[in-house]
């Protein structure tokens, strides 16, 4: 029985990780009843492709067209997505109880990022294609003074954004050089828990959501050189005044003044709910998508020129019956379930045709149990469409035949 069935007549196990390979039929599922086992399904056919078991609980799964990455608390496994062969095991990684990691979706820049320390905000960047650490002169990016809370790659894999547990400063680095490109200040008054970071498809904007009611959107633009002539304006004079004043202030205060603020913001209708955000182009317009753990999806318009407060244009209910929804709306006593951030289907636009592999996967070092591997990737030919059933076919009435398990 498939654990991702949406039919109300079918009992659904306690799934806590679901990752989809872009717009294909390949779905990876991990349940709380079997937290050490990863099941890979072809959800259109309703069949299990394979399953792998690991030595400890699975905390995160990341996918791209080359690799499937499984993150445990102190180890990371890299599989070949075409045949599920275990390519590399990264053992004795710094303690990572939240399973924080990021895998770029670019075919040419397939990079894996994960924490390099559990006490400060260091980032290790790993070449998932060549299976070696990059940054030959520096194996880690010293991103923050406190431990990491969120990391994400741009679609091209050439930029990496990060936030620490304090949640006040967000930084963007060039990859593979590891140079700091941008520094944004989310706020000064209070620490927050950053729940997600996401670049726009063109990497011109970066959004950040947290446990507060505000989502911030930052614009990644290089400031004009100081010697370049600019049209005089009030903001120009004020900017020069602050620049001059900052030279007389302590370094920490001066750094705060030089950090860019949010270009646009969204004030959510709820606070305290865990949520994830994404930037996308829908109907040729930039949009912000925010999904909350109580099953709501909000779509906002963004003014790419002036920014400011974004306007809500659509609101969708993702799960739950109408009666349950009405009762929840009235009571406002919603308890967010534990969920794992999913990124795979937000900004992908396939560039290659269908890929089919019929090889049998295996494990070289005993880190995982092998299973039958018959991946069949059916890539769509366009952007994500929320109302297109061919893009998101309804998961109703599927049934999965039993699959023989193979073990080492």
mmCIF file of C-alpha atoms in Angstrom:
data_model
loop_
_atom_site.group_PDB
_atom_site.id
_atom_site.type_symbol
_atom_site.label_atom_id
_atom_site.label_comp_id
_atom_site.label_asym_id
_atom_site.label_seq_id
_atom_site.Cartn_x
_atom_site.Cartn_y
_atom_site.Cartn_z
ATOM 1 C CA UNK A 1 0.000 0.000 0.000
ATOM 2 C CA UNK A 2 1.408 3.376 -0.986
ATOM 3 C CA UNK A 3 1.922 5.709 1.986
ATOM 4 C CA UNK A 4 1.145 8.836 -0.036
ATOM 5 C CA UNK A 5 -2.438 7.988 -1.007
ATOM 6 C CA UNK A 6 -4.844 10.881 -0.720
ATOM 7 C CA UNK A 7 -8.043 8.837 -0.767
ATOM 8 C CA UNK A 8 -9.953 9.354 2.516
ATOM 9 C CA UNK A 9 -10.928 5.663 2.518
ATOM 10 C CA UNK A 10 -7.312 4.534 2.693
ATOM 11 C CA UNK A 11 -5.347 4.597 5.916
ATOM 12 C CA UNK A 12 -2.215 6.696 5.463
ATOM 13 C CA UNK A 13 0.928 5.983 7.524
ATOM 14 C CA UNK A 14 2.648 8.737 9.465
ATOM 15 C CA UNK A 15 4.811 10.127 6.681
ATOM 16 C CA UNK A 16 7.217 12.917 7.666
ATOM 17 C CA UNK A 17 9.445 13.209 4.586
ATOM 18 C CA UNK A 18 8.166 13.398 1.011
ATOM 19 C CA UNK A 19 10.441 14.479 -1.844
ATOM 20 C CA UNK A 20 9.580 14.457 -5.552
ATOM 21 C CA UNK A 21 12.120 14.464 -8.373
ATOM 22 C CA UNK A 22 11.055 17.681 -10.091
ATOM 23 C CA UNK A 23 7.945 16.907 -12.200
ATOM 24 C CA UNK A 24 8.650 13.206 -12.613
ATOM 25 C CA UNK A 25 6.759 10.290 -11.077
ATOM 26 C CA UNK A 26 9.623 9.479 -8.714
ATOM 27 C CA UNK A 27 8.670 10.121 -5.076
ATOM 28 C CA UNK A 28 10.742 9.371 -1.970
ATOM 29 C CA UNK A 29 8.914 8.719 1.300
ATOM 30 C CA UNK A 30 10.024 8.201 4.915
ATOM 31 C CA UNK A 31 7.530 7.412 7.680
ATOM 32 C CA UNK A 32 7.741 7.844 11.438
ATOM 33 C CA UNK A 33 6.886 4.182 11.951
ATOM 34 C CA UNK A 34 10.036 3.221 9.964
ATOM 35 C CA UNK A 35 12.285 6.282 10.231
ATOM 36 C CA UNK A 36 15.397 4.409 9.097
ATOM 37 C CA UNK A 37 13.915 3.201 5.821
ATOM 38 C CA UNK A 38 13.574 5.191 2.604
ATOM 39 C CA UNK A 39 10.960 4.028 0.096
ATOM 40 C CA UNK A 40 11.100 5.119 -3.538
ATOM 41 C CA UNK A 41 7.818 4.989 -5.485
ATOM 42 C CA UNK A 42 6.532 5.497 -9.011
ATOM 43 C CA UNK A 43 3.333 7.188 -7.902
ATOM 44 C CA UNK A 44 1.593 7.248 -11.298
ATOM 45 C CA UNK A 45 1.948 3.477 -11.601
ATOM 46 C CA UNK A 46 1.379 2.985 -7.885
ATOM 47 C CA UNK A 47 4.451 0.768 -7.523
ATOM 48 C CA UNK A 48 7.442 0.692 -5.226
ATOM 49 C CA UNK A 49 10.740 1.005 -7.075
ATOM 50 C CA UNK A 50 13.068 0.205 -4.190
ATOM 51 C CA UNK A 51 13.738 0.719 -0.503
ATOM 52 C CA UNK A 52 16.921 1.323 1.449
ATOM 53 C CA UNK A 53 17.568 1.045 5.191
ATOM 54 C CA UNK A 54 20.173 2.997 7.135
ATOM 55 C CA UNK A 55 21.890 2.749 10.505
ATOM 56 C CA UNK A 56 20.018 5.702 12.051
ATOM 57 C CA UNK A 57 16.929 7.824 11.492
ATOM 58 C CA UNK A 58 16.660 9.616 8.169
ATOM 59 C CA UNK A 59 16.448 13.377 8.743
ATOM 60 C CA UNK A 60 16.373 14.715 5.179
ATOM 61 C CA UNK A 61 16.366 13.592 1.554
ATOM 62 C CA UNK A 62 17.452 15.745 -1.385
ATOM 63 C CA UNK A 63 17.141 14.993 -5.112
ATOM 64 C CA UNK A 64 18.419 16.265 -8.430
ATOM 65 C CA UNK A 65 18.881 14.642 -11.839
ATOM 66 C CA UNK A 66 22.214 13.089 -10.864
ATOM 67 C CA UNK A 67 22.007 12.308 -7.175
ATOM 68 C CA UNK A 68 19.798 11.238 -4.311
ATOM 69 C CA UNK A 69 21.212 12.384 -0.972
ATOM 70 C CA UNK A 70 20.151 10.932 2.377
ATOM 71 C CA UNK A 71 21.133 12.869 5.493
ATOM 72 C CA UNK A 72 21.435 11.257 8.929
ATOM 73 C CA UNK A 73 22.535 13.032 12.087
ATOM 74 C CA UNK A 74 26.230 12.210 11.657
ATOM 75 C CA UNK A 75 26.533 10.826 8.123
ATOM 76 C CA UNK A 76 25.421 11.510 4.545
ATOM 77 C CA UNK A 77 24.817 8.985 1.743
ATOM 78 C CA UNK A 78 25.024 9.926 -1.946
ATOM 79 C CA UNK A 79 23.263 7.634 -4.449
ATOM 80 C CA UNK A 80 23.224 7.667 -8.241
ATOM 81 C CA UNK A 81 19.648 8.649 -9.094
ATOM 82 C CA UNK A 82 19.586 6.476 -12.251
ATOM 83 C CA UNK A 83 20.315 3.112 -10.634
ATOM 84 C CA UNK A 84 20.376 3.964 -6.896
ATOM 85 C CA UNK A 85 23.938 2.715 -6.571
ATOM 86 C CA UNK A 86 25.558 4.062 -3.410
ATOM 87 C CA UNK A 87 28.382 6.267 -4.671
ATOM 88 C CA UNK A 88 29.738 7.858 -1.522
ATOM 89 C CA UNK A 89 29.285 7.802 2.242
ATOM 90 C CA UNK A 90 30.356 10.829 4.274
ATOM 91 C CA UNK A 91 30.919 9.514 7.785
ATOM 92 C CA UNK A 92 31.505 11.357 11.064
ATOM 93 C CA UNK A 93 30.024 14.625 9.861
ATOM 94 C CA UNK A 94 29.373 17.230 12.583
ATOM 95 C CA UNK A 95 26.242 16.552 14.606
ATOM 96 C CA UNK A 96 23.283 17.706 12.517
ATOM 97 C CA UNK A 97 20.087 16.830 14.433
ATOM 98 C CA UNK A 98 17.861 18.852 12.104
ATOM 99 C CA UNK A 99 19.200 17.202 8.955
ATOM 100 C CA UNK A 100 20.168 20.545 7.458
ATOM 101 C CA UNK A 101 21.581 20.201 3.945
ATOM 102 C CA UNK A 102 21.092 21.595 0.443
ATOM 103 C CA UNK A 103 21.591 20.060 -3.001
ATOM 104 C CA UNK A 104 21.741 22.287 -6.069
ATOM 105 C CA UNK A 105 19.413 21.382 -8.937
ATOM 106 C CA UNK A 106 21.820 22.402 -11.695
ATOM 107 C CA UNK A 107 23.074 19.653 -14.008
ATOM 108 C CA UNK A 108 26.516 21.215 -14.417
ATOM 109 C CA UNK A 109 26.914 22.538 -10.856
ATOM 110 C CA UNK A 110 25.681 19.698 -8.682
ATOM 111 C CA UNK A 111 26.849 20.840 -5.256
ATOM 112 C CA UNK A 112 25.964 19.553 -1.797
ATOM 113 C CA UNK A 113 26.168 21.850 1.236
ATOM 114 C CA UNK A 114 25.942 20.853 4.898
ATOM 115 C CA UNK A 115 27.106 22.213 8.288
ATOM 116 C CA UNK A 116 30.813 21.985 9.009
ATOM 117 C CA UNK A 117 30.332 22.555 12.737
ATOM 118 C CA UNK A 118 27.635 22.202 15.358
ATOM 119 C CA UNK A 119 28.836 25.231 17.330
ATOM 120 C CA UNK A 120 29.448 27.896 14.665
ATOM 121 C CA UNK A 121 28.036 28.587 11.217
ATOM 122 C CA UNK A 122 30.555 26.895 8.952
ATOM 123 C CA UNK A 123 29.423 25.398 5.629
ATOM 124 C CA UNK A 124 31.067 22.514 3.767
ATOM 125 C CA UNK A 125 30.463 22.576 0.014
ATOM 126 C CA UNK A 126 30.873 19.235 -1.734
ATOM 127 C CA UNK A 127 30.945 18.453 -5.459
ATOM 128 C CA UNK A 128 28.237 15.787 -5.772
ATOM 129 C CA UNK A 129 29.215 15.008 -9.373
ATOM 130 C CA UNK A 130 32.937 14.485 -8.837
ATOM 131 C CA UNK A 131 32.486 13.421 -5.193
ATOM 132 C CA UNK A 132 35.173 15.699 -3.808
ATOM 133 C CA UNK A 133 35.221 18.752 -1.606
ATOM 134 C CA UNK A 134 35.514 21.992 -3.525
ATOM 135 C CA UNK A 135 37.242 25.186 -2.411
ATOM 136 C CA UNK A 136 40.780 23.843 -2.652
ATOM 137 C CA UNK A 137 42.227 26.606 -0.494
ATOM 138 C CA UNK A 138 39.350 26.615 1.983
ATOM 139 C CA UNK A 139 37.230 23.546 2.683
ATOM 140 C CA UNK A 140 34.657 25.504 4.678
ATOM 141 C CA UNK A 141 32.790 28.783 4.292
ATOM 142 C CA UNK A 142 32.814 30.755 7.592
ATOM 143 C CA UNK A 143 29.276 32.027 7.177
ATOM 144 C CA UNK A 144 28.087 32.910 10.711
ATOM 145 C CA UNK A 145 29.232 33.039 14.324
ATOM 146 C CA UNK A 146 26.340 30.864 15.541
ATOM 147 C CA UNK A 147 25.162 27.470 14.189
ATOM 148 C CA UNK A 148 23.376 27.286 10.850
ATOM 149 C CA UNK A 149 19.592 27.254 10.595
ATOM 150 C CA UNK A 150 18.997 27.365 6.824
ATOM 151 C CA UNK A 151 20.969 27.020 3.585
ATOM 152 C CA UNK A 152 19.902 26.951 -0.064
ATOM 153 C CA UNK A 153 21.412 27.096 -3.555
ATOM 154 C CA UNK A 154 20.303 29.206 -6.484
ATOM 155 C CA UNK A 155 18.935 27.328 -9.511
ATOM 156 C CA UNK A 156 22.261 27.644 -11.330
ATOM 157 C CA UNK A 157 24.228 26.425 -8.307
ATOM 158 C CA UNK A 158 26.454 29.508 -8.396
ATOM 159 C CA UNK A 159 25.065 31.175 -5.257
ATOM 160 C CA UNK A 160 24.512 29.862 -1.740
ATOM 161 C CA UNK A 161 22.400 31.644 0.895
ATOM 162 C CA UNK A 162 22.609 30.951 4.616
ATOM 163 C CA UNK A 163 21.095 32.010 7.931
ATOM 164 C CA UNK A 164 22.119 31.195 11.484
ATOM 165 C CA UNK A 165 20.062 30.232 14.517
ATOM 166 C CA UNK A 166 19.872 33.900 15.491
ATOM 167 C CA UNK A 167 18.014 34.636 12.271
ATOM 168 C CA UNK A 168 18.992 38.306 12.079
ATOM 169 C CA UNK A 169 21.484 38.230 9.192
ATOM 170 C CA UNK A 170 21.246 36.388 5.864
ATOM 171 C CA UNK A 171 24.350 36.053 3.694
ATOM 172 C CA UNK A 172 24.872 35.046 0.069
ATOM 173 C CA UNK A 173 28.123 33.486 -1.185
ATOM 174 C CA UNK A 174 29.529 32.743 -4.624
ATOM 175 C CA UNK A 175 30.045 29.081 -5.481
ATOM 176 C CA UNK A 176 32.553 27.527 -5.871
ATOM 177 C CA UNK A 177 34.744 30.458 -4.719
ATOM 178 C CA UNK A 178 32.984 30.913 -1.380
ATOM 179 C CA UNK A 179 33.184 34.719 -1.534
ATOM 180 C CA UNK A 180 30.575 36.795 0.289
ATOM 181 C CA UNK A 181 28.414 38.623 -2.253
ATOM 182 C CA UNK A 182 25.539 40.041 -0.202
ATOM 183 C CA UNK A 183 24.577 40.559 3.417
ATOM 184 C CA UNK A 184 20.996 41.267 4.421
ATOM 185 C CA UNK A 185 19.588 42.160 7.825
ATOM 186 C CA UNK A 186 16.202 40.687 8.616
ATOM 187 C CA UNK A 187 15.893 42.544 11.909
ATOM 188 C CA UNK A 188 17.692 43.691 15.048
ATOM 189 C CA UNK A 189 15.235 43.499 17.927
ATOM 190 C CA UNK A 190 14.713 39.758 18.284
ATOM 191 C CA UNK A 191 16.111 36.408 17.264
ATOM 192 C CA UNK A 192 13.867 34.244 15.084
ATOM 193 C CA UNK A 193 13.907 30.741 13.661
ATOM 194 C CA UNK A 194 14.428 30.938 9.892
ATOM 195 C CA UNK A 195 12.414 28.048 8.454
ATOM 196 C CA UNK A 196 13.238 28.443 4.763
ATOM 197 C CA UNK A 197 15.310 30.354 2.233
ATOM 198 C CA UNK A 198 14.627 30.348 -1.501
ATOM 199 C CA UNK A 199 16.053 32.110 -4.547
ATOM 200 C CA UNK A 200 13.975 33.243 -7.493
ATOM 201 C CA UNK A 201 14.667 31.231 -10.689
ATOM 202 C CA UNK A 202 16.902 34.031 -12.014
ATOM 203 C CA UNK A 203 18.605 34.524 -8.610
ATOM 204 C CA UNK A 204 17.650 38.208 -8.577
ATOM 205 C CA UNK A 205 15.609 37.843 -5.388
ATOM 206 C CA UNK A 206 15.853 35.820 -2.179
ATOM 207 C CA UNK A 207 12.977 35.176 0.219
ATOM 208 C CA UNK A 208 13.136 34.130 3.866
ATOM 209 C CA UNK A 209 10.353 32.873 6.129
ATOM 210 C CA UNK A 210 10.460 32.266 9.863
ATOM 211 C CA UNK A 211 8.303 31.572 12.899
ATOM 212 C CA UNK A 212 7.112 35.187 12.796
ATOM 213 C CA UNK A 213 4.259 36.603 10.731
ATOM 214 C CA UNK A 214 6.588 38.334 8.244
ATOM 215 C CA UNK A 215 8.219 36.964 5.096
ATOM 216 C CA UNK A 216 11.123 39.043 3.778
ATOM 217 C CA UNK A 217 12.194 39.369 0.142
ATOM 218 C CA UNK A 218 15.678 40.695 -0.602
ATOM 219 C CA UNK A 219 16.923 42.011 -3.934
ATOM 220 C CA UNK A 220 20.341 40.839 -5.074
ATOM 221 C CA UNK A 221 21.703 43.864 -6.881
ATOM 222 C CA UNK A 222 25.198 45.244 -6.921
ATOM 223 C CA UNK A 223 25.435 48.843 -5.770
ATOM 224 C CA UNK A 224 26.835 51.397 -8.178
ATOM 225 C CA UNK A 225 30.559 52.121 -7.819
ATOM 226 C CA UNK A 226 31.288 55.084 -5.595
ATOM 227 C CA UNK A 227 32.886 56.973 -8.466
ATOM 228 C CA UNK A 228 29.903 56.640 -10.791
ATOM 229 C CA UNK A 229 27.740 59.709 -11.128
ATOM 230 C CA UNK A 230 24.200 59.390 -9.842
ATOM 231 C CA UNK A 231 21.225 61.680 -10.149
ATOM 232 C CA UNK A 232 20.963 63.696 -6.912
ATOM 233 C CA UNK A 233 18.053 62.705 -4.694
ATOM 234 C CA UNK A 234 17.073 62.809 -1.046
ATOM 235 C CA UNK A 235 17.878 59.101 -0.645
ATOM 236 C CA UNK A 236 21.315 59.686 -2.188
ATOM 237 C CA UNK A 237 22.113 62.426 0.325
ATOM 238 C CA UNK A 238 20.836 60.330 3.233
ATOM 239 C CA UNK A 239 22.889 57.360 2.049
ATOM 240 C CA UNK A 240 26.050 59.458 1.901
ATOM 241 C CA UNK A 241 25.327 60.816 5.371
ATOM 242 C CA UNK A 242 25.015 57.325 6.848
ATOM 243 C CA UNK A 243 28.157 56.180 5.034
ATOM 244 C CA UNK A 244 30.124 59.085 6.471
ATOM 245 C CA UNK A 245 28.689 58.575 9.961
ATOM 246 C CA UNK A 246 29.456 54.856 9.961
ATOM 247 C CA UNK A 247 33.207 55.544 9.806
ATOM 248 C CA UNK A 248 33.010 57.031 13.331
ATOM 249 C CA UNK A 249 31.087 54.112 14.828
ATOM 250 C CA UNK A 250 32.293 50.794 16.278
ATOM 251 C CA UNK A 251 32.833 48.071 13.660
ATOM 252 C CA UNK A 252 29.810 46.040 14.793
ATOM 253 C CA UNK A 253 27.434 49.002 14.540
ATOM 254 C CA UNK A 254 29.000 50.123 11.258
ATOM 255 C CA UNK A 255 28.438 46.643 9.842
ATOM 256 C CA UNK A 256 24.750 46.777 10.738
ATOM 257 C CA UNK A 257 24.350 50.097 8.935
ATOM 258 C CA UNK A 258 25.949 48.717 5.759
ATOM 259 C CA UNK A 259 23.651 45.675 5.603
ATOM 260 C CA UNK A 260 20.764 45.844 3.160
ATOM 261 C CA UNK A 261 17.181 45.664 4.383
ATOM 262 C CA UNK A 262 14.265 43.793 2.832
ATOM 263 C CA UNK A 263 13.185 44.942 -0.624
ATOM 264 C CA UNK A 264 9.646 43.620 -0.107
ATOM 265 C CA UNK A 265 7.680 42.032 2.735
ATOM 266 C CA UNK A 266 4.581 39.953 3.343
ATOM 267 C CA UNK A 267 2.599 39.962 6.558
ATOM 268 C CA UNK A 268 1.034 36.535 6.910
ATOM 269 C CA UNK A 269 -2.425 35.930 8.294
ATOM 270 C CA UNK A 270 -1.011 33.605 10.927
ATOM 271 C CA UNK A 271 1.954 33.662 13.302
ATOM 272 C CA UNK A 272 3.837 30.792 14.881
ATOM 273 C CA UNK A 273 2.990 28.335 12.095
ATOM 274 C CA UNK A 274 5.919 26.582 10.469
ATOM 275 C CA UNK A 275 6.005 27.525 6.806
ATOM 276 C CA UNK A 276 8.128 27.394 3.679
ATOM 277 C CA UNK A 277 8.402 30.013 0.951
ATOM 278 C CA UNK A 278 9.368 29.998 -2.711
ATOM 279 C CA UNK A 279 9.701 32.525 -5.515
ATOM 280 C CA UNK A 280 8.328 31.643 -8.941
ATOM 281 C CA UNK A 281 7.212 33.204 -12.196
ATOM 282 C CA UNK A 282 3.525 32.483 -12.828
ATOM 283 C CA UNK A 283 1.765 33.971 -15.867
ATOM 284 C CA UNK A 284 4.955 35.932 -16.581
ATOM 285 C CA UNK A 285 4.746 37.731 -13.226
ATOM 286 C CA UNK A 286 6.956 37.263 -10.143
ATOM 287 C CA UNK A 287 5.061 35.584 -7.315
ATOM 288 C CA UNK A 288 5.764 34.575 -3.752
ATOM 289 C CA UNK A 289 4.336 31.234 -2.604
ATOM 290 C CA UNK A 290 4.016 30.481 1.116
ATOM 291 C CA UNK A 291 2.814 27.090 2.359
ATOM 292 C CA UNK A 292 2.003 26.673 6.058
ATOM 293 C CA UNK A 293 1.956 23.497 8.116
ATOM 294 C CA UNK A 294 -1.814 23.744 8.638
ATOM 295 C CA UNK A 295 -2.412 23.149 4.928
ATOM 296 C CA UNK A 296 -2.701 26.645 3.482
ATOM 297 C CA UNK A 297 -0.995 27.958 0.350
ATOM 298 C CA UNK A 298 -0.807 31.723 -0.161
ATOM 299 C CA UNK A 299 0.203 33.338 -3.472
ATOM 300 C CA UNK A 300 1.338 36.975 -3.478
ATOM 301 C CA UNK A 301 2.185 39.470 -6.202
ATOM 302 C CA UNK A 302 5.612 41.116 -6.050
ATOM 303 C CA UNK A 303 6.427 44.535 -7.470
ATOM 304 C CA UNK A 304 9.877 43.874 -9.005
ATOM 305 C CA UNK A 305 10.608 47.582 -9.370
ATOM 306 C CA UNK A 306 9.479 49.221 -6.140
ATOM 307 C CA UNK A 307 9.021 46.285 -3.753
ATOM 308 C CA UNK A 308 7.103 47.184 -0.607
ATOM 309 C CA UNK A 309 4.182 45.229 0.818
ATOM 310 C CA UNK A 310 3.157 42.315 -1.416
ATOM 311 C CA UNK A 311 -0.514 41.764 -2.230
ATOM 312 C CA UNK A 312 -2.341 38.477 -1.680
ATOM 313 C CA UNK A 313 -3.905 37.221 -4.920
ATOM 314 C CA UNK A 314 -4.866 33.614 -4.143
ATOM 315 C CA UNK A 315 -5.335 31.292 -1.205
ATOM 316 C CA UNK A 316 -5.590 27.509 -1.501
ATOM 317 C CA UNK A 317 -6.404 24.742 0.959
ATOM 318 C CA UNK A 318 -4.006 21.861 0.349
ATOM 319 C CA UNK A 319 -5.501 19.172 2.569
ATOM 320 C CA UNK A 320 -8.327 18.447 5.012
ATOM 321 C CA UNK A 321 -12.092 18.316 4.510
ATOM 322 C CA UNK A 322 -14.269 21.426 4.282
ATOM 323 C CA UNK A 323 -15.759 20.721 7.718
ATOM 324 C CA UNK A 324 -12.351 20.257 9.301
ATOM 325 C CA UNK A 325 -11.175 23.457 7.620
ATOM 326 C CA UNK A 326 -14.088 25.493 8.935
ATOM 327 C CA UNK A 327 -13.625 24.166 12.458
ATOM 328 C CA UNK A 328 -9.908 24.930 12.310
ATOM 329 C CA UNK A 329 -10.530 28.442 11.050
ATOM 330 C CA UNK A 330 -12.948 29.090 13.888
ATOM 331 C CA UNK A 331 -10.914 27.634 16.713
ATOM 332 C CA UNK A 332 -7.484 28.945 15.614
ATOM 333 C CA UNK A 333 -6.004 26.214 17.797
ATOM 334 C CA UNK A 334 -3.825 24.640 15.156
ATOM 335 C CA UNK A 335 -0.851 22.494 16.106
ATOM 336 C CA UNK A 336 1.694 22.339 13.250
ATOM 337 C CA UNK A 337 2.887 18.793 12.462
ATOM 338 C CA UNK A 338 6.577 18.114 12.040
ATOM 339 C CA UNK A 339 7.409 18.532 8.420
ATOM 340 C CA UNK A 340 10.534 18.523 6.310
ATOM 341 C CA UNK A 341 11.220 21.260 3.889
ATOM 342 C CA UNK A 342 10.691 20.234 0.225
ATOM 343 C CA UNK A 343 12.336 22.108 -2.572
ATOM 344 C CA UNK A 344 12.446 19.761 -5.530
ATOM 345 C CA UNK A 345 9.436 20.923 -7.546
ATOM 346 C CA UNK A 346 9.493 24.671 -6.934
ATOM 347 C CA UNK A 347 11.682 26.091 -9.677
ATOM 348 C CA UNK A 348 12.692 23.192 -11.933
ATOM 349 C CA UNK A 349 12.275 23.473 -15.689
ATOM 350 C CA UNK A 350 13.526 20.246 -17.314
ATOM 351 C CA UNK A 351 16.184 20.571 -19.997
ATOM 352 C CA UNK A 352 16.462 16.958 -21.071
ATOM 353 C CA UNK A 353 14.179 14.283 -22.383
ATOM 354 C CA UNK A 354 12.943 11.151 -20.611
ATOM 355 C CA UNK A 355 15.568 9.024 -18.934
ATOM 356 C CA UNK A 356 15.026 5.343 -18.301
ATOM 357 C CA UNK A 357 17.242 2.956 -16.375
ATOM 358 C CA UNK A 358 16.670 -0.696 -15.568
ATOM 359 C CA UNK A 359 19.760 -1.446 -13.525
ATOM 360 C CA UNK A 360 19.858 -3.100 -10.143
ATOM 361 C CA UNK A 361 21.151 -0.921 -7.344
ATOM 362 C CA UNK A 362 23.498 -2.143 -4.652
ATOM 363 C CA UNK A 363 25.510 -0.954 -1.701
ATOM 364 C CA UNK A 364 29.294 -1.056 -1.682
ATOM 365 C CA UNK A 365 29.937 -0.437 1.989
ATOM 366 C CA UNK A 366 26.914 -1.937 3.722
ATOM 367 C CA UNK A 367 25.520 1.442 4.684
ATOM 368 C CA UNK A 368 22.216 0.653 3.027
ATOM 369 C CA UNK A 369 20.259 -2.426 2.050
ATOM 370 C CA UNK A 370 19.829 -2.898 -1.661
ATOM 371 C CA UNK A 371 16.457 -3.304 -3.341
ATOM 372 C CA UNK A 372 14.956 -3.673 -6.776
ATOM 373 C CA UNK A 373 15.728 -0.533 -8.737
ATOM 374 C CA UNK A 374 13.758 0.220 -11.895
ATOM 375 C CA UNK A 375 13.577 4.037 -12.037
ATOM 376 C CA UNK A 376 11.499 5.555 -14.804
ATOM 377 C CA UNK A 377 11.625 9.349 -14.920
ATOM 378 C CA UNK A 378 8.873 11.071 -16.828
ATOM 379 C CA UNK A 379 9.868 14.716 -17.001
ATOM 380 C CA UNK A 380 7.272 17.342 -17.803
ATOM 381 C CA UNK A 381 8.081 19.948 -20.420
ATOM 382 C CA UNK A 382 7.166 23.174 -18.645
ATOM 383 C CA UNK A 383 6.936 25.077 -15.366
ATOM 384 C CA UNK A 384 4.947 23.970 -12.350
ATOM 385 C CA UNK A 385 1.186 24.536 -12.808
ATOM 386 C CA UNK A 386 -0.883 24.341 -9.646
ATOM 387 C CA UNK A 387 -4.177 23.625 -11.422
ATOM 388 C CA UNK A 388 -2.842 21.234 -14.081
ATOM 389 C CA UNK A 389 -3.785 17.642 -13.212
ATOM 390 C CA UNK A 390 -1.222 16.311 -15.686
ATOM 391 C CA UNK A 391 1.407 18.139 -13.629
ATOM 392 C CA UNK A 392 -0.038 17.124 -10.254
ATOM 393 C CA UNK A 393 -2.352 14.147 -10.939
ATOM 394 C CA UNK A 394 -4.761 13.354 -8.075
ATOM 395 C CA UNK A 395 -3.437 10.599 -5.807
ATOM 396 C CA UNK A 396 -6.731 8.743 -5.444
ATOM 397 C CA UNK A 397 -7.451 5.084 -5.834
ATOM 398 C CA UNK A 398 -3.864 3.951 -6.346
ATOM 399 C CA UNK A 399 -2.763 0.567 -5.105
ATOM 400 C CA UNK A 400 0.728 -0.803 -4.846
ATOM 401 C CA UNK A 401 1.480 -4.502 -5.298
ATOM 402 C CA UNK A 402 3.857 -6.103 -2.860
ATOM 403 C CA UNK A 403 7.537 -5.847 -3.729
ATOM 404 C CA UNK A 404 10.123 -8.421 -2.772
ATOM 405 C CA UNK A 405 12.802 -6.916 -0.601
ATOM 406 C CA UNK A 406 16.439 -7.807 -1.055
ATOM 407 C CA UNK A 407 19.041 -7.411 1.680
ATOM 408 C CA UNK A 408 22.769 -7.774 1.911
#
